[in-house]
Tab-separated table of C-alpha atoms in Angstrom:
chain	number	residue	atom	x	y	z
A	1	UNK	CA	-0.027	0.329	0.142
A	2	UNK	CA	0.858	3.408	-0.467
A	3	UNK	CA	-0.188	7.211	0.911
A	4	UNK	CA	0.003	10.375	-1.058
A	5	UNK	CA	-0.880	13.834	0.335
A	6	UNK	CA	-4.243	15.336	-0.981
A	7	UNK	CA	-4.320	18.297	-3.198
A	8	UNK	CA	-2.731	21.593	-2.498
A	9	UNK	CA	-5.113	24.166	-0.408
A	10	UNK	CA	-3.362	26.892	-3.109
A	11	UNK	CA	-2.899	26.510	-6.642
A	12	UNK	CA	1.299	26.559	-7.840
A	13	UNK	CA	2.065	24.254	-4.762
A	14	UNK	CA	3.612	20.886	-5.245
A	15	UNK	CA	2.371	17.501	-4.363
A	16	UNK	CA	5.284	15.440	-2.278
A	17	UNK	CA	6.288	12.631	-4.362
A	18	UNK	CA	4.215	9.426	-3.099
A	19	UNK	CA	6.018	7.569	-0.644
A	20	UNK	CA	6.115	3.894	-0.167
A	21	UNK	CA	4.720	3.098	3.219
A	22	UNK	CA	4.426	-0.800	2.340
A	23	UNK	CA	6.832	-3.068	4.574
A	24	UNK	CA	9.052	-5.312	2.328
A	25	UNK	CA	8.017	-8.729	2.846
A	26	UNK	CA	10.455	-11.880	2.385
A	27	UNK	CA	10.843	-13.234	-0.913
A	28	UNK	CA	12.195	-16.740	-1.859
A	29	UNK	CA	13.373	-18.495	-4.896
A	30	UNK	CA	14.910	-21.796	-5.517
A	31	UNK	CA	17.510	-23.662	-8.283
A	32	UNK	CA	18.448	-26.568	-9.183
A	33	UNK	CA	22.190	-28.448	-9.701
A	34	UNK	CA	23.038	-30.211	-12.381
A	35	UNK	CA	25.368	-33.429	-13.399
A	36	UNK	CA	28.037	-31.755	-15.676
A	37	UNK	CA	28.224	-31.500	-18.707
A	38	UNK	CA	27.091	-33.614	-21.857
A	39	UNK	CA	29.145	-31.633	-24.141
A	40	UNK	CA	30.857	-28.804	-23.807
A	41	UNK	CA	33.768	-26.960	-26.604
A	42	UNK	CA	33.713	-23.842	-29.297
A	43	UNK	CA	30.808	-24.113	-31.540
A	44	UNK	CA	29.917	-21.376	-33.964
A	45	UNK	CA	26.972	-19.007	-33.119
A	46	UNK	CA	24.490	-17.763	-35.290
A	47	UNK	CA	26.952	-15.401	-36.837
A	48	UNK	CA	29.929	-17.758	-37.371
A	49	UNK	CA	31.887	-16.213	-34.363
A	50	UNK	CA	33.524	-19.104	-32.432
A	51	UNK	CA	32.397	-19.130	-28.310
A	52	UNK	CA	32.062	-21.113	-25.708
A	53	UNK	CA	29.054	-23.865	-25.198
A	54	UNK	CA	27.644	-26.610	-23.181
A	55	UNK	CA	25.486	-28.643	-22.827
A	56	UNK	CA	24.689	-29.608	-19.241
A	57	UNK	CA	23.271	-33.024	-17.686
A	58	UNK	CA	20.274	-31.486	-15.505
A	59	UNK	CA	19.329	-32.968	-12.289
A	60	UNK	CA	16.067	-32.455	-10.158
A	61	UNK	CA	18.162	-32.262	-6.614
A	62	UNK	CA	20.106	-31.685	-5.098
A	63	UNK	CA	19.554	-27.758	-5.193
A	64	UNK	CA	19.427	-24.148	-3.087
A	65	UNK	CA	16.900	-22.845	-1.294
A	66	UNK	CA	18.083	-18.408	-0.898
A	67	UNK	CA	15.337	-16.152	1.350
A	68	UNK	CA	16.229	-12.595	0.813
A	69	UNK	CA	14.925	-10.052	3.351
A	70	UNK	CA	15.037	-6.395	2.290
A	71	UNK	CA	15.926	-3.824	5.575
A	72	UNK	CA	14.141	-0.689	4.563
A	73	UNK	CA	16.895	2.445	4.858
A	74	UNK	CA	19.943	-0.054	4.316
A	75	UNK	CA	21.729	0.672	1.706
A	76	UNK	CA	20.971	-1.425	-1.538
A	77	UNK	CA	24.708	-2.718	-1.594
A	78	UNK	CA	24.989	-3.924	1.370
A	79	UNK	CA	23.891	-7.610	1.711
A	80	UNK	CA	24.651	-9.555	4.471
A	81	UNK	CA	25.034	-12.951	3.141
A	82	UNK	CA	24.782	-16.911	5.531
A	83	UNK	CA	26.642	-18.828	5.015
A	84	UNK	CA	29.312	-16.406	4.894
A	85	UNK	CA	31.685	-16.356	1.925
A	86	UNK	CA	28.932	-16.795	-0.923
A	87	UNK	CA	31.004	-13.769	-2.573
A	88	UNK	CA	28.891	-13.900	-5.696
A	89	UNK	CA	25.167	-14.999	-4.583
A	90	UNK	CA	26.066	-11.425	-2.708
A	91	UNK	CA	26.649	-9.959	-6.246
A	92	UNK	CA	23.860	-11.554	-7.590
A	93	UNK	CA	21.844	-9.752	-4.848
A	94	UNK	CA	23.183	-6.724	-5.500
A	95	UNK	CA	22.348	-6.539	-9.242
A	96	UNK	CA	18.980	-7.579	-8.733
A	97	UNK	CA	17.566	-5.566	-5.971
A	98	UNK	CA	18.885	-2.817	-8.979
A	99	UNK	CA	17.287	-4.300	-11.457
A	100	UNK	CA	14.191	-4.483	-9.529
A	101	UNK	CA	13.638	-1.589	-8.065
A	102	UNK	CA	14.089	0.191	-11.419
A	103	UNK	CA	11.130	-2.586	-13.139
A	104	UNK	CA	8.655	-1.617	-9.720
A	105	UNK	CA	9.732	2.043	-8.759
A	106	UNK	CA	9.868	1.069	-5.222
A	107	UNK	CA	12.837	1.758	-3.262
A	108	UNK	CA	16.357	0.005	-3.562
A	109	UNK	CA	17.052	-1.597	-0.085
A	110	UNK	CA	19.819	-3.911	1.255
A	111	UNK	CA	19.114	-6.652	3.450
A	112	UNK	CA	19.526	-10.067	4.811
A	113	UNK	CA	20.258	-13.396	2.188
A	114	UNK	CA	20.201	-16.636	3.809
A	115	UNK	CA	21.113	-19.520	1.491
A	116	UNK	CA	20.267	-23.107	2.525
A	117	UNK	CA	21.041	-26.469	-0.117
A	118	UNK	CA	22.715	-29.458	-0.163
A	119	UNK	CA	24.846	-28.823	-3.583
A	120	UNK	CA	27.932	-29.973	-3.468
A	121	UNK	CA	30.685	-27.243	-3.833
A	122	UNK	CA	33.802	-26.881	-6.548
A	123	UNK	CA	32.663	-30.962	-7.689
A	124	UNK	CA	31.293	-28.931	-11.496
A	125	UNK	CA	27.498	-29.372	-10.363
A	126	UNK	CA	26.640	-25.985	-11.049
A	127	UNK	CA	26.893	-24.764	-6.761
A	128	UNK	CA	27.383	-21.355	-7.766
A	129	UNK	CA	24.811	-20.572	-10.514
A	130	UNK	CA	22.496	-22.591	-8.177
A	131	UNK	CA	22.924	-19.914	-5.890
A	132	UNK	CA	22.429	-17.001	-7.676
A	133	UNK	CA	19.886	-18.086	-9.067
A	134	UNK	CA	17.630	-18.928	-6.297
A	135	UNK	CA	19.219	-15.925	-5.150
A	136	UNK	CA	18.026	-13.695	-8.172
A	137	UNK	CA	14.719	-15.630	-7.766
A	138	UNK	CA	14.584	-14.593	-4.256
A	139	UNK	CA	14.915	-10.984	-4.281
A	140	UNK	CA	12.452	-10.408	-7.388
A	141	UNK	CA	10.049	-12.730	-5.548
A	142	UNK	CA	10.339	-9.522	-2.256
A	143	UNK	CA	9.354	-7.316	-4.765
A	144	UNK	CA	6.349	-9.180	-6.507
A	145	UNK	CA	7.855	-10.236	-10.101
A	146	UNK	CA	9.056	-13.182	-11.055
A	147	UNK	CA	11.618	-12.430	-13.715
A	148	UNK	CA	12.026	-14.056	-17.111
A	149	UNK	CA	15.096	-16.698	-18.371
A	150	UNK	CA	16.742	-14.112	-20.260
A	151	UNK	CA	16.671	-10.980	-17.666
A	152	UNK	CA	18.361	-14.223	-15.177
A	153	UNK	CA	20.743	-15.126	-16.921
A	154	UNK	CA	22.485	-12.182	-17.894
A	155	UNK	CA	21.970	-10.953	-14.632
A	156	UNK	CA	23.559	-14.633	-13.362
A	157	UNK	CA	26.014	-14.287	-16.245
A	158	UNK	CA	27.107	-10.438	-14.728
A	159	UNK	CA	27.555	-12.261	-11.300
A	160	UNK	CA	29.012	-15.323	-12.050
A	161	UNK	CA	31.193	-14.606	-14.909
A	162	UNK	CA	30.127	-17.676	-16.582
A	163	UNK	CA	26.713	-19.242	-15.687
A	164	UNK	CA	25.142	-22.658	-16.230
A	165	UNK	CA	21.820	-22.657	-18.262
A	166	UNK	CA	19.573	-24.188	-14.909
A	167	UNK	CA	17.533	-20.806	-15.368
A	168	UNK	CA	16.056	-21.987	-18.305
A	169	UNK	CA	13.286	-25.026	-18.611
A	170	UNK	CA	13.911	-29.065	-18.876
A	171	UNK	CA	14.556	-28.696	-22.773
A	172	UNK	CA	18.593	-29.682	-23.674
A	173	UNK	CA	20.216	-26.273	-24.975
A	174	UNK	CA	23.441	-25.768	-26.460
A	175	UNK	CA	24.135	-22.334	-24.045
A	176	UNK	CA	26.644	-19.577	-24.166
A	177	UNK	CA	27.980	-19.834	-20.890
A	178	UNK	CA	29.768	-16.646	-20.809
A	179	UNK	CA	27.361	-14.883	-22.893
A	180	UNK	CA	24.047	-15.952	-21.097
A	181	UNK	CA	22.531	-16.875	-24.272
A	182	UNK	CA	21.617	-19.454	-25.714
A	183	UNK	CA	22.832	-20.841	-28.604
A	184	UNK	CA	20.577	-23.582	-30.200
A	185	UNK	CA	17.292	-25.597	-29.060
A	186	UNK	CA	18.809	-29.210	-29.138
A	187	UNK	CA	15.309	-30.425	-28.717
A	188	UNK	CA	12.219	-31.144	-26.853
A	189	UNK	CA	13.847	-34.026	-24.487
A	190	UNK	CA	17.167	-35.589	-23.558
A	191	UNK	CA	16.645	-39.536	-24.550
A	192	UNK	CA	16.218	-41.215	-21.175
A	193	UNK	CA	19.286	-42.041	-19.445
A	194	UNK	CA	20.614	-44.150	-16.304
A	195	UNK	CA	23.537	-42.628	-14.811
A	196	UNK	CA	25.843	-43.989	-12.045
A	197	UNK	CA	27.402	-41.019	-10.834
A	198	UNK	CA	31.004	-41.078	-8.886
A	199	UNK	CA	33.606	-38.606	-8.001
A	200	UNK	CA	36.895	-38.629	-9.681
A	201	UNK	CA	40.306	-36.905	-8.449
A	202	UNK	CA	39.413	-38.292	-4.991
A	203	UNK	CA	36.462	-34.818	-5.264
A	204	UNK	CA	38.687	-32.825	-4.426
A	205	UNK	CA	36.981	-29.200	-5.945
A	206	UNK	CA	38.153	-27.691	-8.570
A	207	UNK	CA	39.153	-24.193	-9.222
A	208	UNK	CA	36.831	-23.513	-12.452
A	209	UNK	CA	38.833	-19.421	-12.464
A	210	UNK	CA	41.674	-21.212	-12.829
A	211	UNK	CA	41.167	-23.238	-15.543
A	212	UNK	CA	42.753	-22.108	-18.671
A	213	UNK	CA	39.954	-20.054	-20.964
A	214	UNK	CA	38.417	-22.525	-23.841
A	215	UNK	CA	40.551	-21.956	-27.037
A	216	UNK	CA	39.843	-24.025	-30.347
A	217	UNK	CA	41.822	-24.228	-33.671
A	218	UNK	CA	40.030	-24.858	-36.690
A	219	UNK	CA	40.483	-28.785	-36.415
A	220	UNK	CA	38.760	-28.366	-32.729
A	221	UNK	CA	36.237	-26.649	-34.325
A	222	UNK	CA	35.341	-29.144	-36.386
A	223	UNK	CA	35.220	-31.492	-33.996
A	224	UNK	CA	33.139	-29.494	-31.929
A	225	UNK	CA	30.834	-28.924	-35.019
A	226	UNK	CA	30.372	-32.594	-35.448
A	227	UNK	CA	29.733	-33.696	-31.797
A	228	UNK	CA	26.937	-31.005	-31.661
A	229	UNK	CA	25.806	-32.513	-34.839
A	230	UNK	CA	25.151	-36.009	-33.908
A	231	UNK	CA	24.236	-34.981	-30.359
A	232	UNK	CA	21.113	-32.694	-32.184
A	233	UNK	CA	20.797	-36.401	-34.217
A	234	UNK	CA	20.572	-38.294	-30.389
A	235	UNK	CA	18.271	-35.948	-29.844
A	236	UNK	CA	15.623	-36.222	-32.650
A	237	UNK	CA	15.916	-39.646	-32.623
A	238	UNK	CA	16.193	-40.285	-28.858
A	239	UNK	CA	19.111	-42.304	-29.787
A	240	UNK	CA	20.409	-43.101	-25.621
A	241	UNK	CA	23.313	-44.748	-27.706
A	242	UNK	CA	24.017	-41.945	-29.519
A	243	UNK	CA	23.946	-39.626	-27.034
A	244	UNK	CA	26.704	-41.153	-24.850
A	245	UNK	CA	29.274	-41.584	-27.642
A	246	UNK	CA	28.999	-38.269	-27.884
A	247	UNK	CA	29.519	-37.782	-24.352
A	248	UNK	CA	32.310	-40.010	-23.487
A	249	UNK	CA	33.840	-37.969	-26.875
A	250	UNK	CA	33.738	-34.782	-25.107
A	251	UNK	CA	34.627	-35.889	-21.810
A	252	UNK	CA	37.971	-37.251	-23.946
A	253	UNK	CA	38.725	-33.994	-25.037
A	254	UNK	CA	38.064	-32.358	-21.648
A	255	UNK	CA	41.273	-34.527	-20.385
A	256	UNK	CA	43.933	-32.256	-21.932
A	257	UNK	CA	43.190	-29.832	-19.774
A	258	UNK	CA	41.981	-32.103	-16.292
A	259	UNK	CA	43.750	-35.070	-16.756
A	260	UNK	CA	41.995	-37.019	-14.302
A	261	UNK	CA	43.815	-40.000	-13.157
A	262	UNK	CA	41.076	-42.433	-13.201
A	263	UNK	CA	39.554	-41.892	-16.318
A	264	UNK	CA	40.970	-44.431	-18.069
A	265	UNK	CA	39.436	-46.894	-15.340
A	266	UNK	CA	35.713	-44.739	-15.752
A	267	UNK	CA	36.200	-45.644	-19.560
A	268	UNK	CA	37.336	-49.242	-19.275
A	269	UNK	CA	34.567	-50.415	-16.448
A	270	UNK	CA	31.312	-48.749	-18.675
A	271	UNK	CA	32.634	-50.932	-21.624
A	272	UNK	CA	32.950	-53.732	-19.277
A	273	UNK	CA	29.511	-53.012	-17.767
A	274	UNK	CA	28.017	-52.231	-20.813
A	275	UNK	CA	27.890	-48.822	-20.265
A	276	UNK	CA	26.566	-46.492	-23.741
A	277	UNK	CA	29.036	-44.163	-22.149
A	278	UNK	CA	30.769	-41.810	-19.740
A	279	UNK	CA	30.055	-38.111	-19.194
A	280	UNK	CA	32.107	-35.748	-17.063
A	281	UNK	CA	32.228	-32.410	-15.074
A	282	UNK	CA	34.753	-29.961	-17.625
A	283	UNK	CA	35.382	-27.732	-14.715
A	284	UNK	CA	35.265	-30.160	-11.642
A	285	UNK	CA	35.319	-33.912	-10.653
A	286	UNK	CA	31.701	-35.132	-10.603
A	287	UNK	CA	31.055	-37.991	-13.235
A	288	UNK	CA	28.631	-40.549	-14.673
A	289	UNK	CA	28.299	-43.735	-16.654
A	290	UNK	CA	25.625	-43.543	-18.338
A	291	UNK	CA	23.104	-46.507	-18.984
A	292	UNK	CA	20.382	-47.228	-21.761
A	293	UNK	CA	17.302	-47.315	-19.020
A	294	UNK	CA	15.061	-49.179	-21.308
A	295	UNK	CA	17.284	-52.549	-21.431
A	296	UNK	CA	15.952	-55.393	-19.911
A	297	UNK	CA	19.480	-55.217	-17.539
A	298	UNK	CA	20.427	-51.824	-16.983
A	299	UNK	CA	19.620	-52.598	-13.351
A	300	UNK	CA	22.182	-54.934	-12.837
A	301	UNK	CA	24.628	-53.059	-15.340
A	302	UNK	CA	24.398	-50.580	-13.287
A	303	UNK	CA	25.010	-52.797	-10.171
A	304	UNK	CA	28.036	-54.226	-11.279
A	305	UNK	CA	29.207	-51.156	-12.155
A	306	UNK	CA	28.972	-49.871	-8.281
A	307	UNK	CA	30.827	-52.596	-7.575
A	308	UNK	CA	33.258	-51.897	-9.859
A	309	UNK	CA	34.082	-48.329	-8.622
A	310	UNK	CA	34.851	-49.541	-5.575
A	311	UNK	CA	36.355	-51.959	-6.632
A	312	UNK	CA	38.831	-49.366	-7.895
A	313	UNK	CA	38.140	-46.443	-5.111
A	314	UNK	CA	36.424	-44.653	-6.950
A	315	UNK	CA	34.042	-43.020	-4.823
A	316	UNK	CA	30.274	-43.716	-5.805
A	317	UNK	CA	28.071	-40.943	-5.144
A	318	UNK	CA	24.496	-42.112	-6.523
A	319	UNK	CA	22.376	-43.655	-9.077
A	320	UNK	CA	20.039	-41.261	-11.130
A	321	UNK	CA	17.475	-40.946	-13.900
A	322	UNK	CA	17.663	-38.283	-16.303
A	323	UNK	CA	15.218	-37.428	-18.994
A	324	UNK	CA	14.180	-34.444	-19.773
A	325	UNK	CA	11.909	-32.957	-17.014
A	326	UNK	CA	12.533	-36.046	-15.621
A	327	UNK	CA	15.478	-36.405	-12.765
A	328	UNK	CA	15.430	-38.774	-9.813
A	329	UNK	CA	17.447	-40.405	-7.567
A	330	UNK	CA	17.232	-44.280	-7.373
A	331	UNK	CA	18.139	-46.471	-4.136
A	332	UNK	CA	20.458	-49.565	-5.693
A	333	UNK	CA	20.091	-52.791	-5.722
A	334	UNK	CA	19.115	-54.988	-2.038
A	335	UNK	CA	22.693	-56.623	-2.725
A	336	UNK	CA	25.001	-53.599	-3.219
A	337	UNK	CA	26.214	-51.497	-0.375
A	338	UNK	CA	25.129	-47.575	-0.492
A	339	UNK	CA	27.327	-46.798	2.133
A	340	UNK	CA	29.050	-43.621	1.724
A	341	UNK	CA	32.891	-42.531	1.700
A	342	UNK	CA	33.919	-39.189	3.742
A	343	UNK	CA	35.141	-37.882	0.492
A	344	UNK	CA	32.067	-38.970	-1.671
A	345	UNK	CA	28.865	-36.338	-0.413
A	346	UNK	CA	25.644	-37.258	-1.531
A	347	UNK	CA	24.714	-35.497	-4.904
A	348	UNK	CA	20.210	-36.032	-3.849
C-alpha cells in the first residue's frame, strides 16, 4: 500500500511525491543443480563467431533455496549473506535489487540473504549458479516480480562471469555460458539415461576460475561441430547410445586440460558393464557412467558398475535417471552396499 497527500490548498504548491509505506516482505527462490556436462567446447554461433558453449546433464536434486529479507533504510549494496563467503550470491543480490527496483519504482533496499541446500561446492555441479539463480529469484519475489529467463541469465553472468543454464526449462540447449544466451535448442528432451555417479580425483574441488579459457583451432571447431550435429541427432531420435558416444568424446577432449588419473579406468569399466558411455564435469570432479534405462538388464549393469567403482576405489555417489523434465534419484539394488565414503558427499 502507498499513501499520498491530498490536493494542495493553494494552487501552484507542488504535491509531495508518493511515499512507499508498505513494509517490504521476504522473498524466496529455488534453483536446481546439474551433473556436469554432456558436451562442452567452442562452437560457431548464428553469425559464425566462435563461442564457448555447453550442454548440461540436468538433475532435479540437490538444489539451493534462498530467502531475501529487505531492510528498509539499508543501502542497496549492503547485503549480508549466510553462510559467509558466498560472494557471487551477494553480487547477484545487489544486481537483482537494482534491476527489480528499477522495474517496480520501489526503493532499492539491502538486506539479508540466507542460502540453504546440499549442492556440493567445487565439484562442477553448478553450485555457484544454483546460489545465484535462487538469490535472483528470491529478490524478485520480494519485489513481487518473476523475471524472465533471459534477464535472469544476464544477471547470472554478470554475477559469476560464466553461468550454467539452470534458469531455462528442461529442453536440452547449447548454452553460451560466458554470454548468458542460447546458441541452439537441440530438441524437446534428452534421450532417457540411467546415470551411475562418481567422483574423480578423489572428489577434490576444482577452482574453475584457474582453468584456462577455452580455445580452439580450426580442427577443434570441426570436431565440436561434428559432436553438436551428432547430439542434435541423438535428441531428435531419442538415441541413448549416440548420446553416450557424444558425451564420451567430449569427456575425452576435456582430459587435455583436466587430466583425471582415473578417467581411463572409468572408460574401461563402462565398457565392461555395457554402458553407452561416460560423462564428466568439464570444470570439476563429478562424473557419470551412462546406461540405457530401457534395456532389460539396465539395473544389473548399474549394480555391476557400482561394484567396479568400489573395487577401483573411485567414490560412488548416487544413481539417478535423467529424461528431460524427469530427473530423479534411485536407490541401488538390495544386494549393493550403499555406504558413503567420507570424501563422497550425497548428491541428492
